[in-house]
JSON list of C-alpha atoms in Angstrom, two decimals:
[
{"chain": "A", "resi": 111, "resn": "UNK", "atom": "CA", "xyz": [2.17, -15.68, 15.10]},
{"chain": "A", "resi": 112, "resn": "UNK", "atom": "CA", "xyz": [2.99, -12.52, 16.99]},
{"chain": "A", "resi": 113, "resn": "UNK", "atom": "CA", "xyz": [0.77, -11.21, 19.77]},
{"chain": "A", "resi": 114, "resn": "UNK", "atom": "CA", "xyz": [0.04, -8.07, 17.70]},
{"chain": "A", "resi": 115, "resn": "UNK", "atom": "CA", "xyz": [-0.99, -10.23, 14.74]},
{"chain": "A", "resi": 116, "resn": "UNK", "atom": "CA", "xyz": [-3.33, -12.26, 16.93]},
{"chain": "A", "resi": 117, "resn": "UNK", "atom": "CA", "xyz": [-4.85, -9.12, 18.44]},
{"chain": "A", "resi": 118, "resn": "UNK", "atom": "CA", "xyz": [-5.31, -7.61, 14.98]},
{"chain": "A", "resi": 119, "resn": "UNK", "atom": "CA", "xyz": [-6.98, -10.80, 13.75]},
{"chain": "A", "resi": 120, "resn": "UNK", "atom": "CA", "xyz": [-9.29, -10.85, 16.77]},
{"chain": "A", "resi": 121, "resn": "UNK", "atom": "CA", "xyz": [-10.13, -7.18, 16.23]},
{"chain": "A", "resi": 122, "resn": "UNK", "atom": "CA", "xyz": [-10.86, -7.81, 12.55]},
{"chain": "A", "resi": 123, "resn": "UNK", "atom": "CA", "xyz": [-13.00, -10.85, 13.40]},
{"chain": "A", "resi": 124, "resn": "UNK", "atom": "CA", "xyz": [-14.88, -8.86, 16.07]},
{"chain": "A", "resi": 125, "resn": "UNK", "atom": "CA", "xyz": [-15.36, -6.01, 13.60]},
{"chain": "A", "resi": 126, "resn": "UNK", "atom": "CA", "xyz": [-16.80, -8.42, 11.03]},
{"chain": "A", "resi": 127, "resn": "UNK", "atom": "CA", "xyz": [-19.16, -9.95, 13.59]},
{"chain": "A", "resi": 128, "resn": "UNK", "atom": "CA", "xyz": [-20.28, -6.50, 14.75]},
{"chain": "A", "resi": 129, "resn": "UNK", "atom": "CA", "xyz": [-20.98, -5.52, 11.16]},
{"chain": "A", "resi": 130, "resn": "UNK", "atom": "CA", "xyz": [-22.89, -8.73, 10.51]},
{"chain": "A", "resi": 131, "resn": "UNK", "atom": "CA", "xyz": [-20.11, -9.88, 8.20]},
{"chain": "A", "resi": 132, "resn": "UNK", "atom": "CA", "xyz": [-20.67, -6.82, 6.06]},
{"chain": "A", "resi": 133, "resn": "UNK", "atom": "CA", "xyz": [-17.95, -6.85, 3.38]},
{"chain": "A", "resi": 134, "resn": "UNK", "atom": "CA", "xyz": [-18.54, -3.22, 2.51]},
{"chain": "A", "resi": 135, "resn": "UNK", "atom": "CA", "xyz": [-17.77, -2.05, 6.04]},
{"chain": "A", "resi": 136, "resn": "UNK", "atom": "CA", "xyz": [-14.73, -4.31, 6.22]},
{"chain": "A", "resi": 137, "resn": "UNK", "atom": "CA", "xyz": [-13.32, -3.03, 2.92]},
{"chain": "A", "resi": 138, "resn": "UNK", "atom": "CA", "xyz": [-13.98, 0.55, 3.97]},
{"chain": "A", "resi": 139, "resn": "UNK", "atom": "CA", "xyz": [-11.99, -0.06, 7.12]},
{"chain": "A", "resi": 140, "resn": "UNK", "atom": "CA", "xyz": [-9.26, -1.88, 5.22]},
{"chain": "A", "resi": 141, "resn": "UNK", "atom": "CA", "xyz": [-8.72, 0.89, 2.66]},
{"chain": "A", "resi": 142, "resn": "UNK", "atom": "CA", "xyz": [-9.22, 3.83, 5.03]},
{"chain": "A", "resi": 143, "resn": "UNK", "atom": "CA", "xyz": [-5.91, 5.75, 4.62]},
{"chain": "A", "resi": 144, "resn": "UNK", "atom": "CA", "xyz": [-5.70, 6.16, 8.40]},
{"chain": "A", "resi": 145, "resn": "UNK", "atom": "CA", "xyz": [-5.51, 2.34, 8.73]},
{"chain": "A", "resi": 146, "resn": "UNK", "atom": "CA", "xyz": [-2.82, 1.84, 6.07]},
{"chain": "A", "resi": 147, "resn": "UNK", "atom": "CA", "xyz": [0.64, 1.35, 7.58]},
{"chain": "A", "resi": 148, "resn": "UNK", "atom": "CA", "xyz": [4.00, 2.16, 6.00]},
{"chain": "A", "resi": 149, "resn": "UNK", "atom": "CA", "xyz": [4.58, -1.56, 5.44]},
{"chain": "A", "resi": 150, "resn": "UNK", "atom": "CA", "xyz": [1.28, -1.76, 3.53]},
{"chain": "A", "resi": 151, "resn": "UNK", "atom": "CA", "xyz": [2.46, 0.99, 1.20]},
{"chain": "A", "resi": 152, "resn": "UNK", "atom": "CA", "xyz": [5.79, -0.80, 0.83]},
{"chain": "A", "resi": 153, "resn": "UNK", "atom": "CA", "xyz": [4.11, -4.09, -0.11]},
{"chain": "A", "resi": 154, "resn": "UNK", "atom": "CA", "xyz": [1.85, -2.28, -2.58]},
{"chain": "A", "resi": 155, "resn": "UNK", "atom": "CA", "xyz": [4.84, -0.61, -4.25]},
{"chain": "A", "resi": 156, "resn": "UNK", "atom": "CA", "xyz": [7.01, -3.76, -4.31]},
{"chain": "A", "resi": 157, "resn": "UNK", "atom": "CA", "xyz": [4.14, -5.69, -5.91]},
{"chain": "A", "resi": 158, "resn": "UNK", "atom": "CA", "xyz": [4.26, -3.20, -8.78]},
{"chain": "A", "resi": 159, "resn": "UNK", "atom": "CA", "xyz": [0.77, -1.76, -8.26]},
{"chain": "A", "resi": 160, "resn": "UNK", "atom": "CA", "xyz": [1.97, 1.84, -8.61]},
{"chain": "A", "resi": 161, "resn": "UNK", "atom": "CA", "xyz": [2.80, 1.23, -12.26]},
{"chain": "A", "resi": 162, "resn": "UNK", "atom": "CA", "xyz": [-0.27, -0.60, -13.54]},
{"chain": "A", "resi": 163, "resn": "UNK", "atom": "CA", "xyz": [-3.73, 0.43, -14.59]},
{"chain": "A", "resi": 164, "resn": "UNK", "atom": "CA", "xyz": [-5.79, -1.01, -11.74]},
{"chain": "A", "resi": 165, "resn": "UNK", "atom": "CA", "xyz": [-8.82, -1.27, -14.06]},
{"chain": "A", "resi": 166, "resn": "UNK", "atom": "CA", "xyz": [-7.07, -4.00, -16.05]},
{"chain": "A", "resi": 167, "resn": "UNK", "atom": "CA", "xyz": [-6.36, -6.23, -13.05]},
{"chain": "A", "resi": 168, "resn": "UNK", "atom": "CA", "xyz": [-8.54, -9.30, -12.62]},
{"chain": "A", "resi": 169, "resn": "UNK", "atom": "CA", "xyz": [-10.48, -7.82, -9.69]},
{"chain": "A", "resi": 170, "resn": "UNK", "atom": "CA", "xyz": [-14.25, -7.75, -9.70]},
{"chain": "A", "resi": 171, "resn": "UNK", "atom": "CA", "xyz": [-14.99, -5.88, -6.48]},
{"chain": "A", "resi": 172, "resn": "UNK", "atom": "CA", "xyz": [-15.30, -2.15, -7.17]},
{"chain": "A", "resi": 173, "resn": "UNK", "atom": "CA", "xyz": [-14.41, -1.22, -3.59]},
{"chain": "A", "resi": 174, "resn": "UNK", "atom": "CA", "xyz": [-11.07, -3.03, -3.87]},
{"chain": "A", "resi": 175, "resn": "UNK", "atom": "CA", "xyz": [-10.38, -1.33, -7.20]},
{"chain": "A", "resi": 176, "resn": "UNK", "atom": "CA", "xyz": [-11.26, 2.08, -5.74]},
{"chain": "A", "resi": 177, "resn": "UNK", "atom": "CA", "xyz": [-9.11, 1.42, -2.65]},
{"chain": "A", "resi": 178, "resn": "UNK", "atom": "CA", "xyz": [-6.13, 0.45, -4.78]},
{"chain": "A", "resi": 179, "resn": "UNK", "atom": "CA", "xyz": [-6.58, 3.53, -6.98]},
{"chain": "A", "resi": 180, "resn": "UNK", "atom": "CA", "xyz": [-6.69, 5.67, -3.85]},
{"chain": "A", "resi": 181, "resn": "UNK", "atom": "CA", "xyz": [-3.43, 4.09, -2.65]},
{"chain": "A", "resi": 182, "resn": "UNK", "atom": "CA", "xyz": [-1.85, 4.84, -6.03]},
{"chain": "A", "resi": 183, "resn": "UNK", "atom": "CA", "xyz": [-2.97, 8.46, -5.80]},
{"chain": "A", "resi": 184, "resn": "UNK", "atom": "CA", "xyz": [-1.68, 8.85, -2.25]},
{"chain": "A", "resi": 185, "resn": "UNK", "atom": "CA", "xyz": [1.71, 7.39, -3.13]},
{"chain": "A", "resi": 186, "resn": "UNK", "atom": "CA", "xyz": [2.12, 9.36, -6.35]},
{"chain": "A", "resi": 187, "resn": "UNK", "atom": "CA", "xyz": [1.01, 12.63, -4.78]},
{"chain": "A", "resi": 188, "resn": "UNK", "atom": "CA", "xyz": [3.63, 12.07, -2.04]},
{"chain": "A", "resi": 189, "resn": "UNK", "atom": "CA", "xyz": [6.47, 11.75, -4.54]},
{"chain": "A", "resi": 190, "resn": "UNK", "atom": "CA", "xyz": [8.80, 14.12, -6.29]},
{"chain": "A", "resi": 191, "resn": "UNK", "atom": "CA", "xyz": [9.58, 13.59, -9.97]},
{"chain": "A", "resi": 192, "resn": "UNK", "atom": "CA", "xyz": [12.71, 11.51, -9.25]},
{"chain": "A", "resi": 193, "resn": "UNK", "atom": "CA", "xyz": [10.75, 9.41, -6.75]},
{"chain": "A", "resi": 194, "resn": "UNK", "atom": "CA", "xyz": [8.17, 8.60, -9.44]},
{"chain": "A", "resi": 195, "resn": "UNK", "atom": "CA", "xyz": [10.98, 7.51, -11.75]},
{"chain": "A", "resi": 196, "resn": "UNK", "atom": "CA", "xyz": [12.34, 5.33, -8.91]},
{"chain": "A", "resi": 197, "resn": "UNK", "atom": "CA", "xyz": [8.91, 3.72, -8.39]},
{"chain": "A", "resi": 198, "resn": "UNK", "atom": "CA", "xyz": [8.81, 2.63, -12.03]},
{"chain": "A", "resi": 199, "resn": "UNK", "atom": "CA", "xyz": [11.57, 0.13, -11.23]},
{"chain": "A", "resi": 200, "resn": "UNK", "atom": "CA", "xyz": [9.14, -1.86, -9.07]},
{"chain": "A", "resi": 201, "resn": "UNK", "atom": "CA", "xyz": [7.27, -4.25, -11.32]},
{"chain": "A", "resi": 202, "resn": "UNK", "atom": "CA", "xyz": [6.36, -7.02, -8.91]},
{"chain": "A", "resi": 203, "resn": "UNK", "atom": "CA", "xyz": [9.31, -9.11, -10.08]},
{"chain": "A", "resi": 204, "resn": "UNK", "atom": "CA", "xyz": [12.34, -7.03, -9.08]},
{"chain": "A", "resi": 205, "resn": "UNK", "atom": "CA", "xyz": [13.48, -7.22, -5.49]},
{"chain": "A", "resi": 206, "resn": "UNK", "atom": "CA", "xyz": [15.50, -4.54, -3.71]},
{"chain": "A", "resi": 207, "resn": "UNK", "atom": "CA", "xyz": [18.81, -6.08, -4.84]},
{"chain": "A", "resi": 208, "resn": "UNK", "atom": "CA", "xyz": [17.66, -6.09, -8.48]},
{"chain": "A", "resi": 209, "resn": "UNK", "atom": "CA", "xyz": [16.67, -2.45, -8.26]},
{"chain": "A", "resi": 210, "resn": "UNK", "atom": "CA", "xyz": [19.98, -1.62, -6.60]},
{"chain": "A", "resi": 211, "resn": "UNK", "atom": "CA", "xyz": [21.80, -3.19, -9.56]},
{"chain": "A", "resi": 212, "resn": "UNK", "atom": "CA", "xyz": [19.60, -1.36, -12.06]},
{"chain": "A", "resi": 213, "resn": "UNK", "atom": "CA", "xyz": [20.08, 2.02, -10.37]},
{"chain": "A", "resi": 214, "resn": "UNK", "atom": "CA", "xyz": [23.74, 1.50, -9.47]},
{"chain": "A", "resi": 215, "resn": "UNK", "atom": "CA", "xyz": [23.32, 2.02, -5.72]},
{"chain": "A", "resi": 216, "resn": "UNK", "atom": "CA", "xyz": [23.37, -0.26, -2.68]},
{"chain": "A", "resi": 217, "resn": "UNK", "atom": "CA", "xyz": [20.29, -2.18, -1.64]},
{"chain": "A", "resi": 218, "resn": "UNK", "atom": "CA", "xyz": [20.40, -0.20, 1.61]},
{"chain": "A", "resi": 219, "resn": "UNK", "atom": "CA", "xyz": [19.98, 3.02, -0.39]},
{"chain": "A", "resi": 220, "resn": "UNK", "atom": "CA", "xyz": [17.04, 1.53, -2.26]},
{"chain": "A", "resi": 221, "resn": "UNK", "atom": "CA", "xyz": [15.47, 0.39, 1.00]},
{"chain": "A", "resi": 222, "resn": "UNK", "atom": "CA", "xyz": [16.00, 3.78, 2.61]},
{"chain": "A", "resi": 223, "resn": "UNK", "atom": "CA", "xyz": [14.44, 5.64, -0.34]},
{"chain": "A", "resi": 224, "resn": "UNK", "atom": "CA", "xyz": [11.49, 3.26, -0.43]},
{"chain": "A", "resi": 225, "resn": "UNK", "atom": "CA", "xyz": [10.97, 3.71, 3.32]},
{"chain": "A", "resi": 226, "resn": "UNK", "atom": "CA", "xyz": [11.05, 7.50, 2.91]},
{"chain": "A", "resi": 227, "resn": "UNK", "atom": "CA", "xyz": [8.38, 7.35, 0.18]},
{"chain": "A", "resi": 228, "resn": "UNK", "atom": "CA", "xyz": [6.22, 5.07, 2.34]},
{"chain": "A", "resi": 229, "resn": "UNK", "atom": "CA", "xyz": [6.58, 7.37, 5.33]},
{"chain": "A", "resi": 230, "resn": "UNK", "atom": "CA", "xyz": [5.50, 10.39, 3.26]},
{"chain": "A", "resi": 231, "resn": "UNK", "atom": "CA", "xyz": [2.61, 8.38, 1.80]},
{"chain": "A", "resi": 232, "resn": "UNK", "atom": "CA", "xyz": [1.43, 7.36, 5.26]},
{"chain": "A", "resi": 233, "resn": "UNK", "atom": "CA", "xyz": [1.60, 10.97, 6.46]},
{"chain": "A", "resi": 234, "resn": "UNK", "atom": "CA", "xyz": [-0.27, 12.29, 3.41]},
{"chain": "A", "resi": 235, "resn": "UNK", "atom": "CA", "xyz": [-2.82, 9.47, 3.58]},
{"chain": "A", "resi": 236, "resn": "UNK", "atom": "CA", "xyz": [-3.66, 10.28, 7.19]},
{"chain": "A", "resi": 237, "resn": "UNK", "atom": "CA", "xyz": [-4.53, 13.84, 6.17]},
{"chain": "A", "resi": 238, "resn": "UNK", "atom": "CA", "xyz": [-7.15, 12.72, 3.65]},
{"chain": "A", "resi": 239, "resn": "UNK", "atom": "CA", "xyz": [-10.78, 12.60, 4.68]},
{"chain": "A", "resi": 240, "resn": "UNK", "atom": "CA", "xyz": [-12.25, 9.22, 3.87]}
]
């Protein structure tokens, strides 16, 4: 475990203790766009969550559903039309090499484009009042 991971875990545990283990406060912090990193957007996209109706996922907690919908909105509003078409290739099963084969480009190009989308999403997400 990296030092940053340990510090983050300690901070999260301290936050939970301070909030009296309040799940609502924790989820608010978790899905606050200012706390979502580029890698979080990347994982969300690669898992295929940009292309599904979040309401039909087997998730009971409304705050998680709302947070995921907000992430979808942030990502989609950060994209151009061709970027949205590119995102449709991510279905939770395809990896970067699969998408490179489908699109006829190198996996480096796919990775670079994905990173660019995540960077724009992070920037746009930080500008949203939560």
